[in-house]
Amino acid sequence: MTDLQLWEILAVLLAVVYLVLAIRQNIWCWAAAAVSTLLYLFIMYRASLYMESALQVFYLAMAAYGWYQWRRGGADHTELKVSTWPGKY
């Protein structure tokens, strides 16, 4: 198994951790997402997949934005409510 494969396994595991924490509505999901994204950025760059690397930069920015929004809250720093949409949306 190569080093890149080990990094990819770790990135996948952290992506699963992100998903589990997001389901549990835990703010640490964004940290897991950021680290997973950084690992994918490294992997994609090493594989010369430069546009995929650029996409990872976007995902990293979205993880930072998600963390910020979760910490900041809604209007007047109120708790952001998790809601669901009906199937027609």
Short mmCIF file of C-alpha atoms in Angstrom, two decimals:
data_model
loop_
_atom_site.label_atom_id
_atom_site.label_comp_id
_atom_site.label_asym_id
_atom_site.label_seq_id
_atom_site.Cartn_x
_atom_site.Cartn_y
_atom_site.Cartn_z
CA MET A 1 0.00 0.00 0.00
CA THR A 2 1.43 3.38 -0.99
CA ASP A 3 1.56 6.49 1.15
CA LEU A 4 -1.06 8.14 -1.06
CA GLN A 5 -3.45 5.25 -0.47
CA LEU A 6 -3.04 5.59 3.29
CA TRP A 7 -3.75 9.33 3.08
CA GLU A 8 -6.84 8.60 0.99
CA ILE A 9 -8.13 6.06 3.51
CA LEU A 10 -7.69 8.65 6.26
CA ALA A 11 -9.48 11.28 4.15
CA VAL A 12 -12.42 8.91 3.58
CA LEU A 13 -12.61 8.06 7.28
CA LEU A 14 -12.67 11.74 8.18
CA ALA A 15 -15.40 12.34 5.61
CA VAL A 16 -17.47 9.63 7.32
CA VAL A 17 -16.74 11.25 10.71
CA TYR A 18 -17.97 14.54 9.20
CA LEU A 19 -21.20 12.88 8.10
CA VAL A 20 -21.84 11.24 11.48
CA LEU A 21 -21.14 14.48 13.36
CA ALA A 22 -23.33 16.49 10.99
CA ILE A 23 -26.19 14.04 11.55
CA ARG A 24 -25.71 14.51 15.29
CA GLN A 25 -25.64 18.30 14.77
CA ASN A 26 -22.17 18.63 16.26
CA ILE A 27 -20.09 21.66 15.26
CA TRP A 28 -16.93 19.54 15.09
CA CYS A 29 -18.24 18.11 11.83
CA TRP A 30 -16.72 21.17 10.11
CA ALA A 31 -13.25 20.46 11.52
CA ALA A 32 -13.46 16.88 10.23
CA ALA A 33 -14.62 18.20 6.85
CA ALA A 34 -11.74 20.69 6.70
CA VAL A 35 -9.06 18.11 7.51
CA SER A 36 -10.55 15.60 5.07
CA THR A 37 -10.63 18.29 2.39
CA LEU A 38 -7.02 19.28 3.05
CA LEU A 39 -5.99 15.65 2.65
CA TYR A 40 -7.91 15.36 -0.61
CA LEU A 41 -6.31 18.60 -1.79
CA PHE A 42 -2.87 17.10 -1.15
CA ILE A 43 -3.82 13.81 -2.83
CA MET A 44 -5.31 15.44 -5.91
CA TYR A 45 -2.38 17.81 -6.30
CA ARG A 46 0.12 14.94 -6.05
CA ALA A 47 -1.88 13.06 -8.70
CA SER A 48 -1.65 16.14 -11.00
CA LEU A 49 -5.42 16.61 -10.89
CA TYR A 50 -5.23 20.37 -10.64
CA MET A 51 -8.88 21.25 -11.26
CA GLU A 52 -9.93 18.67 -8.69
CA SER A 53 -7.46 20.36 -6.33
CA ALA A 54 -9.14 23.69 -7.04
CA LEU A 55 -12.50 22.12 -6.20
CA GLN A 56 -11.07 21.03 -2.85
CA VAL A 57 -10.13 24.66 -2.13
CA PHE A 58 -13.80 25.56 -2.66
CA TYR A 59 -14.86 22.76 -0.28
CA LEU A 60 -12.38 24.03 2.29
CA ALA A 61 -13.88 27.51 2.04
CA MET A 62 -17.36 26.02 2.52
CA ALA A 63 -16.18 24.15 5.62
CA ALA A 64 -14.84 27.42 7.05
CA TYR A 65 -18.12 29.16 6.17
CA GLY A 66 -20.14 26.36 7.79
CA TRP A 67 -18.06 26.58 10.97
CA TYR A 68 -18.47 30.38 11.03
CA GLN A 69 -22.22 30.25 10.51
CA TRP A 70 -22.67 27.58 13.15
CA ARG A 71 -20.62 29.56 15.68
CA ARG A 72 -22.26 32.89 14.81
CA GLY A 73 -25.82 31.64 14.76
CA GLY A 74 -28.83 33.35 13.28
CA ALA A 75 -30.10 36.89 13.72
CA ASP A 76 -28.78 38.41 16.95
CA HIS A 77 -26.63 35.30 17.45
CA THR A 78 -29.62 33.04 18.09
CA GLU A 79 -29.41 29.30 17.63
CA LEU A 80 -29.78 28.12 14.05
CA LYS A 81 -32.60 25.59 13.86
CA VAL A 82 -32.17 22.40 11.87
CA SER A 83 -35.20 21.88 9.69
CA THR A 84 -36.42 19.57 6.96
CA TRP A 85 -38.15 20.36 3.68
CA PRO A 86 -41.15 18.56 2.30
CA GLY A 87 -40.50 16.11 -0.54
CA LYS A 88 -41.81 18.54 -3.19
CA TYR A 89 -38.78 20.82 -2.66
#
